Amino acid sequence: MANNEDLFKKIISHSKEYGFVFQSSEIYDGLAAVYDYGQYGVELKNNIKDHWWKAMVQYNENIVGVDSAIFMHPTIWKASGHVDAFNDPMIDNKDSKKRYRADVLIEDHIAKIEGKIQKEVTKAKKRFGETFDEAQFLSTNPRVLANKKKIEGIKNRLYPAMDNNDLEDIKLLIEELGVVCPFSGSKNWTDVRQFNLMFSTQMGSLSDDSDQIYLRPETAQGIFVNYLNIQKTGRMKIPFGIAQIGKAFRNEIVARQFIFRMREFEQMEMQFFVRPGEEMKWYEYWKEQRIKWHLSLGIPESKYRFHEHDKLAHYANAAADIEFEFPIGFKEIEGIHSRTDFDLEAHQKYTGRKIQYFDPEINKSYVPYVVETSLGLDRTFLAIISYAYTEERLEDGSERVVMKILPALAPIKAAVLPLVKKDGLPEKAREIMDFLKFDYLCQYDEKDAIGRRYRRQDAIGTPYCITIDHQTLEDNTVTIRERDSMGQERIAIENISGIISKKLRSVK
Ligand code: ATP
């Protein structure tokens, strides 16, 4: 575990050092859980968006896009259930003035007890050596059994209390367990209150409640409220989908995991409208399509797993998460939900407008059912850079950090490097740069020794380096170096573009 925490820290500092991700407002000491993407980060992010958009909109004739506004009519969030139910239970420590998610405090307490069990195991392993039988130890050791029972008891209280919104019992549980504030060490807690995760602001000049609007907490509702517009103007036939990439905002209480949990983030969502009764078929279909997409990022299958939900949200009749093994463990990266007709029905009710589809094949009108795929762009970014980050020791004993990002997604596709800053090599390199830049984002670099320039490109994941040397002036050839193998090949200048494009395609 400690190693993975180290890895996570290294990835965060590498992201900063090489212009991928910065803390927002850093020169003002930062704004918690908000991040800016730097010069390479924005390129990687755009490439991910493009890859997703193509897979959803371009390759599927029955999926179209939309770009809806962040500000929406406030009643939409009443209809969607967000005003009443998009809450986390929170508790404040009166001494430190720190705020916590009450359920997370209890989960952390459980994790501590689990830690004790783990300690017992480690101790026993040492004591018994080769003959140690872990399964038997876990099922018979009295201290382990007592701790397991404690955990079970806590879960049996916490989960029903969460389900029944029993805030008093959650507080009582925190007191009974003697949970202390990690900052002040005190047990001086406020009551548990529900905390709505939506950010609100005022529209117009008045500041009374009637003007209160929200920053959208998900992009999905912008799709639902445009369902009729798009179905009609696009003459869409069920089954069809609407895709959207855009910002979402949540006032997360626990937000201390870099870009995994942010207060302002981006989602890539697609709502697929289907005939009622056919939703399970499409739910299975989209689960399969979406995991295929993740694997197309060049990340192996072992890094992903599905987690089917037992406990369903109020709008769903089936739900699964695709989880990715981040350095902080397996965590949700995408949700696939069968949302029934919950949202369209609600908008029908609140607007008094008919939101129905006449299905000529069965000669019937109905409110379509929806299967949604909801992916976090920032979490996808984090997955890609976490997998790509590689430290290598080279044959000559030196070390390099290389970002093994799928070439098609890499921020910079090729670096153009004159071997020395004289003898006409920079001029020749500029000529190459001037035609390559119309096809790919390239970078020209003539500063420092060639080895250092290669390292800089490795650190940002540039798949190809083109080096111009004295031979180039004689026979119009250059060397092209591949990032991962560091293999070099001599090729004709006129072939550079074709070779790069073939290599980018072959890995897609
Ligand atoms: P979690 O349980 O981790 O809070 P969620 O179940 O609330 O996530 P959804 O509402 O299903 O998430 O949102 C869909 C996707 O949006 C998630 O799978 C995740 O990738 C992304 N996402 C949600 N909240 C955040 C956040 N605060 N920061 C970054 N990405 C997020």
XYZ file of C-alpha atoms and ligand atoms in Angstrom:
539
model
C 0.000 0.000 0.000
C 2.751 2.424 0.963
C 4.343 1.850 -2.433
C 1.171 2.778 -4.267
C 0.803 5.914 -2.211
C 4.347 6.776 -3.228
C 3.486 6.096 -6.843
C 0.427 8.332 -6.587
C 2.553 11.142 -5.165
C 5.089 10.712 -7.946
C 2.379 10.885 -10.600
C 0.971 14.061 -9.042
C 4.359 15.755 -8.950
C 5.274 14.560 -12.451
C 1.953 15.975 -13.717
C 2.858 19.319 -12.250
C 6.499 19.370 -13.262
C 5.730 18.553 -16.880
C 2.700 20.767 -17.470
C -0.112 18.226 -17.305
C -2.098 19.292 -14.221
C -1.757 22.255 -11.838
C -3.642 23.065 -8.660
C -6.168 25.793 -9.490
C -5.202 29.293 -8.315
C -1.859 27.954 -7.125
C -0.240 31.370 -6.757
C -3.007 32.209 -4.269
C -2.226 28.982 -2.360
C -4.743 26.980 -4.358
C -8.435 26.186 -4.318
C -9.291 22.802 -2.831
C -10.317 20.013 -5.229
C -10.159 22.254 -8.290
C -7.466 21.757 -10.937
C -6.194 23.331 -14.142
C -4.847 21.388 -17.097
C -1.546 22.679 -18.444
C -0.083 22.740 -21.932
C 0.276 18.954 -22.266
C -2.710 18.113 -20.075
C -5.096 19.999 -22.308
C -3.810 18.137 -25.381
C -4.213 14.738 -23.731
C -7.664 15.710 -22.501
C -8.734 16.885 -25.965
C -7.440 13.653 -27.498
C -9.445 11.568 -25.001
C -12.582 13.571 -25.775
C -12.004 13.136 -29.485
C -11.464 9.384 -29.104
C -14.708 9.057 -27.104
C -16.720 11.290 -29.420
C -15.625 9.286 -32.451
C -16.450 5.972 -30.748
C -19.899 7.188 -29.734
C -21.081 9.694 -32.347
C -19.037 9.071 -35.477
C -19.052 5.257 -35.447
C -22.722 4.892 -34.475
C -25.195 6.188 -37.029
C -27.935 6.321 -34.414
C -26.069 8.487 -31.889
C -25.882 12.276 -32.190
C -24.320 14.910 -29.963
C -25.540 17.929 -28.030
C -23.870 20.755 -26.130
C -26.328 22.055 -23.570
C -25.835 24.993 -21.208
C -24.504 24.613 -17.683
C -27.267 26.873 -16.334
C -30.678 25.271 -16.586
C -34.168 26.011 -15.339
C -34.091 25.331 -11.571
C -37.207 23.150 -11.679
C -35.217 20.617 -13.725
C -33.277 19.747 -10.576
C -36.479 19.352 -8.640
C -37.805 16.956 -11.299
C -34.562 14.974 -11.448
C -34.562 14.476 -7.670
C -31.343 16.405 -7.108
C -32.880 19.144 -4.935
C -34.338 16.600 -2.528
C -31.990 13.657 -2.719
C -28.530 14.643 -3.935
C -27.158 14.761 -0.423
C -24.305 13.520 1.702
C -24.592 13.340 5.512
C -22.015 15.642 7.063
C -20.777 16.407 10.528
C -18.534 19.200 11.839
C -15.969 19.006 14.587
C -16.594 22.016 16.834
C -12.953 22.350 17.873
C -11.152 22.045 14.560
C -14.096 23.469 12.560
C -13.409 20.726 10.009
C -16.265 19.139 8.099
C -16.490 15.430 7.330
C -18.812 13.039 5.575
C -20.322 11.175 8.517
C -20.439 7.845 6.702
C -16.788 8.243 5.616
C -15.705 8.832 9.247
C -17.362 5.541 10.161
C -15.906 3.764 7.106
C -12.457 5.049 8.150
C -13.048 3.643 11.621
C -13.883 0.274 10.048
C -10.679 0.499 7.992
C -8.709 0.980 11.229
C -10.181 -2.209 12.684
C -9.376 -3.996 9.432
C -5.833 -2.684 9.840
C -5.662 -4.323 13.280
C -6.700 -7.660 11.789
C -3.995 -7.260 9.156
C -1.428 -6.581 11.876
C -2.391 -9.789 13.674
C -1.903 -11.681 10.424
C 1.527 -10.153 9.813
C 2.592 -10.951 13.372
C 1.371 -14.543 13.156
C 3.025 -15.020 9.769
C 6.350 -14.076 11.319
C 5.800 -16.351 14.282
C 4.656 -19.467 12.383
C 6.776 -19.007 9.250
C 6.255 -21.567 6.460
C 3.527 -23.486 8.258
C 1.212 -20.460 8.559
C -2.300 -21.040 7.239
C -3.861 -17.585 6.791
C -7.423 -18.763 6.079
C -7.457 -20.906 9.209
C -5.952 -18.127 11.314
C -8.601 -15.656 10.106
C -11.421 -18.012 10.957
C -10.181 -19.135 14.396
C -8.020 -16.495 16.128
C -10.151 -15.011 18.944
C -8.849 -11.423 18.550
C -9.484 -11.517 14.797
C -12.952 -12.937 15.325
C -13.805 -10.260 17.890
C -12.695 -7.520 15.492
C -14.622 -9.060 12.603
C -17.712 -9.090 14.777
C -17.191 -5.436 15.638
C -17.017 -4.545 11.929
C -20.141 -6.497 11.156
C -21.985 -4.775 14.020
C -20.983 -1.323 12.723
C -22.045 -2.129 9.159
C -25.371 -3.478 10.369
C -26.033 -0.116 12.016
C -24.549 2.188 9.368
C -26.171 0.844 6.195
C -29.789 0.815 7.411
C -29.282 4.259 8.991
C -28.016 5.589 5.651
C -30.903 3.974 3.785
C -33.498 5.349 6.200
C -31.882 8.751 6.440
C -31.610 8.219 10.213
C -29.139 11.020 10.932
C -29.536 10.750 14.704
C -28.435 7.135 14.698
C -25.408 7.954 12.546
C -24.389 10.590 15.117
C -24.988 8.130 17.945
C -22.823 5.564 16.194
C -19.988 8.084 15.816
C -20.218 8.819 19.553
C -20.441 5.192 20.592
C -17.404 4.280 18.503
C -15.492 7.166 20.057
C -14.491 8.531 16.658
C -12.118 11.469 17.043
C -11.375 14.307 14.645
C -8.057 13.552 12.882
C -7.059 17.231 13.273
C -8.098 18.199 16.801
C -8.324 14.721 18.302
C -11.580 15.798 19.938
C -14.987 14.118 20.117
C -16.844 17.411 20.140
C -19.210 16.821 17.201
C -22.187 18.748 15.830
C -25.338 16.917 14.775
C -25.296 15.143 11.439
C -26.974 17.177 8.703
C -27.769 16.486 5.087
C -25.618 18.554 2.800
C -26.749 19.101 -0.771
C -23.904 18.679 -3.224
C -25.227 21.187 -5.743
C -23.625 24.609 -6.056
C -26.174 27.367 -6.328
C -25.952 30.932 -7.502
C -28.244 33.804 -8.404
C -29.368 34.703 -11.871
C -30.314 38.292 -12.684
C -30.161 41.250 -10.344
C -32.461 40.198 -7.516
C -31.018 38.112 -4.758
C -34.106 36.468 -3.356
C -34.664 32.739 -3.531
C -36.817 32.888 -6.637
C -33.719 33.633 -8.689
C -31.680 30.743 -7.326
C -30.198 28.512 -9.980
C -27.707 25.654 -9.851
C -24.518 24.731 -11.587
C -25.426 21.383 -13.150
C -24.242 18.379 -11.107
C -24.420 16.093 -14.183
C -24.686 16.598 -17.938
C -27.454 14.008 -18.342
C -30.370 16.360 -17.654
C -29.276 18.621 -20.525
C -29.832 15.598 -22.760
C -33.235 14.676 -21.321
C -34.667 18.176 -21.660
C -33.526 18.256 -25.302
C -34.943 14.825 -26.068
C -37.963 16.169 -27.992
C -35.945 18.805 -29.882
C -33.412 16.300 -31.100
C -35.771 13.424 -31.778
C -37.951 15.675 -33.920
C -35.361 17.801 -35.748
C -33.033 14.829 -36.262
C -35.938 12.515 -37.190
C -34.387 9.988 -34.815
C -35.856 6.513 -34.573
C -35.723 4.450 -31.408
C -33.284 3.019 -30.430
C -31.057 6.097 -30.597
C -28.623 7.961 -28.377
C -27.587 11.501 -27.506
C -24.029 12.147 -26.332
C -22.566 15.097 -24.495
C -19.205 16.169 -23.093
C -19.252 18.942 -20.529
C -18.539 20.312 -17.111
C -20.374 19.222 -13.982
C -20.083 20.652 -10.471
C -20.426 18.971 -7.094
C -19.596 20.403 -3.727
C -17.826 17.215 -2.625
C -17.097 17.133 1.100
C -14.326 14.578 0.926
C -12.087 15.806 -1.846
C -8.481 14.949 -1.361
C -7.589 12.552 -4.157
C -6.106 14.778 -6.862
C -8.248 14.749 -10.029
C -10.129 11.613 -8.914
C -12.646 13.662 -6.928
C -13.017 17.273 -7.961
C -15.563 19.976 -7.325
C -15.535 21.002 -10.983
C -15.042 18.138 -13.424
C -15.998 16.912 -16.851
C -18.308 14.109 -17.864
C -18.754 12.256 -21.134
C -22.283 10.918 -21.055
C -24.551 9.174 -23.510
C -28.243 8.508 -22.997
C -29.625 5.731 -25.171
C -33.407 5.765 -25.664
C -35.049 2.369 -26.085
C -38.399 0.624 -26.202
C -39.680 -0.242 -22.667
C -38.975 -3.890 -21.934
C -35.833 -3.913 -24.105
C -33.672 -2.018 -21.626
C -31.858 -5.038 -20.207
C -30.677 -6.112 -23.647
C -29.276 -2.634 -24.264
C -27.827 -2.423 -20.773
C -25.795 -5.572 -21.485
C -24.879 -4.261 -24.931
C -23.504 -0.978 -23.581
C -21.589 -2.666 -20.795
C -19.768 -4.690 -23.427
C -19.177 -1.716 -25.746
C -17.874 0.489 -23.000
C -15.343 -1.984 -21.617
C -14.091 -2.497 -25.202
C -13.570 1.258 -25.440
C -11.520 1.301 -22.249
C -9.340 -1.505 -23.560
C -8.781 0.503 -26.765
C -6.824 2.998 -24.636
C -3.995 0.473 -24.627
C -4.540 -0.539 -20.990
C -4.778 -4.274 -20.165
C -8.002 -5.931 -19.068
C -6.594 -6.854 -15.643
C -6.726 -3.164 -14.708
C -10.529 -3.094 -15.048
C -13.415 -4.834 -13.378
C -17.192 -4.539 -13.230
C -19.018 -3.842 -10.013
C -22.757 -4.587 -10.193
C -24.821 -2.526 -7.765
C -27.025 -4.320 -5.258
C -28.336 -1.076 -3.870
C -29.893 0.910 -6.715
C -30.432 4.667 -7.021
C -34.033 5.858 -7.043
C -34.077 6.092 -10.863
C -32.443 2.804 -11.833
C -33.510 -0.814 -12.355
C -29.953 -2.035 -13.049
C -26.562 -0.412 -12.585
C -22.914 -1.347 -12.867
C -19.676 0.543 -12.491
C -16.578 -0.025 -14.510
C -13.785 0.214 -11.964
C -10.153 0.939 -12.741
C -7.204 0.028 -10.585
C -5.877 3.482 -9.728
C -2.802 3.768 -7.465
C -5.403 4.388 -4.711
C -7.081 1.053 -5.477
C -9.952 -0.151 -7.664
C -12.417 2.754 -7.995
C -15.302 3.780 -10.230
C -14.391 5.342 -13.548
C -17.688 4.925 -15.427
C -21.283 4.144 -14.517
C -23.697 2.250 -16.778
C -27.255 2.668 -15.595
C -30.612 1.490 -16.768
C -32.615 4.602 -15.760
C -36.061 3.355 -16.858
C -38.419 6.193 -17.861
C -37.721 8.008 -14.588
C -36.289 11.226 -16.012
C -38.537 11.711 -19.045
C -41.609 10.873 -16.933
C -40.552 13.428 -14.334
C -40.045 16.156 -16.943
C -43.405 15.245 -18.433
C -44.998 15.671 -15.037
C -43.283 18.952 -14.142
C -43.744 20.616 -17.552
C -47.149 19.244 -18.436
C -45.736 18.484 -21.930
C -46.079 15.113 -23.551
C -42.663 13.477 -23.947
C -43.509 10.399 -25.940
C -42.396 8.480 -28.970
C -44.717 6.976 -31.531
C -43.219 3.643 -32.482
C -44.462 2.756 -35.987
C -43.200 -0.826 -35.681
C -45.577 -1.656 -32.861
C -48.065 1.128 -33.579
C -47.840 2.464 -30.031
C -46.798 5.623 -28.178
C -44.680 5.416 -25.044
C -42.199 7.260 -22.850
C -38.843 5.749 -23.876
C -36.640 3.921 -21.411
C -33.037 5.019 -21.044
C -29.706 3.258 -20.695
C -26.938 5.675 -19.812
C -23.169 5.459 -19.997
C -21.564 8.062 -17.771
C -17.796 8.435 -17.867
C -15.592 10.864 -15.961
C -13.136 12.550 -18.306
C -10.759 13.503 -15.496
C -10.798 9.974 -14.065
C -10.032 8.623 -17.559
C -7.137 11.080 -17.755
C -5.915 9.879 -14.349
C -6.224 6.237 -15.421
C -4.175 6.897 -18.555
C -1.376 8.794 -16.841
C -1.271 6.345 -13.910
C -0.841 3.418 -16.271
C 1.581 5.314 -18.525
C 3.966 6.489 -15.785
C 7.043 4.241 -15.977
C 10.437 4.480 -14.348
C 13.150 2.603 -16.205
C 16.790 1.866 -15.558
C 18.722 1.892 -18.804
C 21.680 -0.240 -19.839
C 24.152 2.560 -19.169
C 22.910 2.725 -15.574
C 20.988 5.981 -16.023
C 17.273 6.280 -15.288
C 14.408 7.658 -17.299
C 10.762 8.426 -16.603
C 8.675 7.675 -19.652
C 4.951 8.247 -20.104
C 3.850 5.274 -22.192
C 0.672 6.939 -23.403
C -1.022 5.353 -26.400
C 0.599 7.267 -29.326
C -2.786 8.263 -30.750
C -3.566 10.041 -27.449
C -0.101 11.489 -26.753
C -0.053 15.300 -26.354
C 2.816 15.812 -28.812
C 3.131 13.343 -31.667
C 6.687 14.115 -32.798
C 9.638 16.201 -31.701
C 11.915 17.725 -34.345
C 15.484 17.930 -33.070
C 18.547 19.295 -34.866
C 21.542 17.386 -33.493
C 23.529 20.615 -33.032
C 22.610 24.280 -33.125
C 24.860 25.111 -36.103
C 26.019 24.025 -39.572
C 22.584 24.661 -41.090
C 20.914 21.863 -39.086
C 18.376 24.158 -37.340
C 17.308 25.554 -40.715
C 16.821 22.058 -42.117
C 14.892 21.030 -39.001
C 12.642 24.079 -39.350
C 11.802 23.031 -42.908
C 10.695 19.628 -41.616
C 8.757 21.205 -38.764
C 6.975 23.494 -41.212
C 5.411 20.680 -43.188
C 4.864 18.211 -40.320
C 2.945 20.706 -38.191
C 0.009 20.695 -40.584
C -0.559 17.007 -39.860
C 0.461 16.640 -36.208
C 1.137 18.641 -33.118
C 4.939 18.705 -33.135
C 7.561 20.356 -31.007
C 10.836 21.893 -32.137
C 13.670 21.729 -29.626
C 17.326 22.644 -30.131
C 18.376 23.303 -26.540
C 20.745 20.983 -24.585
C 22.404 17.716 -25.568
C 20.311 15.321 -27.640
C 20.070 12.789 -24.768
C 18.459 15.359 -22.497
C 16.041 16.361 -25.207
C 15.004 12.711 -25.638
C 14.384 12.494 -21.867
C 12.186 15.578 -21.956
C 10.106 14.058 -24.740
C 9.904 10.699 -22.898
C 8.605 12.518 -19.831
C 5.656 13.964 -21.745
C 5.036 10.789 -23.743
C 6.040 11.927 -27.250
C 6.025 8.744 -29.347
C 8.529 9.853 -32.018
C 11.655 11.968 -32.110
C 13.026 13.062 -35.484
C 16.726 13.910 -35.384
C 18.393 15.977 -38.082
C 22.164 15.483 -38.378
C 24.945 16.238 -40.859
C 24.013 13.276 -43.021
C 20.562 14.837 -43.454
C 22.141 17.686 -45.403
C 23.802 15.187 -47.739
C 21.061 12.664 -48.430
C 17.795 14.034 -46.988
C 17.418 11.288 -44.398
C 16.747 11.614 -40.669
C 16.598 9.240 -37.725
C 13.261 8.480 -36.133
C 13.388 7.242 -32.545
C 10.529 5.316 -30.992
C 9.717 6.218 -27.378
C 9.174 2.818 -25.725
C 11.848 0.698 -27.429
C 14.179 3.679 -27.950
C 14.950 1.982 -31.287
C 16.178 4.254 -34.085
C 15.712 3.970 -37.825
C 17.066 6.034 -40.682
C 14.336 7.164 -43.069
C 13.882 9.602 -45.964
C 12.408 12.995 -45.093
C 9.580 12.521 -47.560
C 8.500 9.367 -45.700
C 8.298 10.897 -42.178
C 4.661 11.892 -42.329
C 3.500 8.572 -43.798
C 5.464 6.532 -41.260
C 4.137 8.466 -38.266
C 0.581 8.272 -39.513
C 0.870 4.515 -40.091
C 2.300 3.998 -36.616
C -0.418 6.098 -35.007
C -3.105 4.142 -36.828
C -1.657 0.705 -36.192
C -1.862 1.192 -32.442
C -5.383 2.542 -32.422
P -18.604 8.492 -6.761
O -19.379 7.356 -6.137
O -17.158 8.186 -6.978
O -18.844 9.819 -6.089
P -20.802 8.773 -8.540
O -21.373 7.397 -8.497
O -21.418 9.862 -7.765
O -19.226 8.698 -8.222
P -21.874 9.360 -11.114
O -22.871 10.301 -10.595
O -22.313 8.011 -11.597
O -20.679 9.207 -10.057
O -21.043 10.116 -12.251
C -20.529 9.462 -13.392
C -19.027 9.578 -13.493
O -18.596 10.929 -13.292
C -18.264 8.788 -12.440
O -18.109 7.452 -12.847
C -16.952 9.514 -12.381
O -16.067 9.049 -13.395
C -17.328 10.942 -12.687
N -17.359 11.728 -11.438
C -18.366 11.790 -10.536
N -18.053 12.626 -9.528
C -16.808 13.100 -9.796
C -15.926 14.012 -9.134
N -16.276 14.622 -8.005
N -14.713 14.270 -9.693
C -14.350 13.671 -10.858
N -15.137 12.816 -11.521
C -16.352 12.530 -11.018
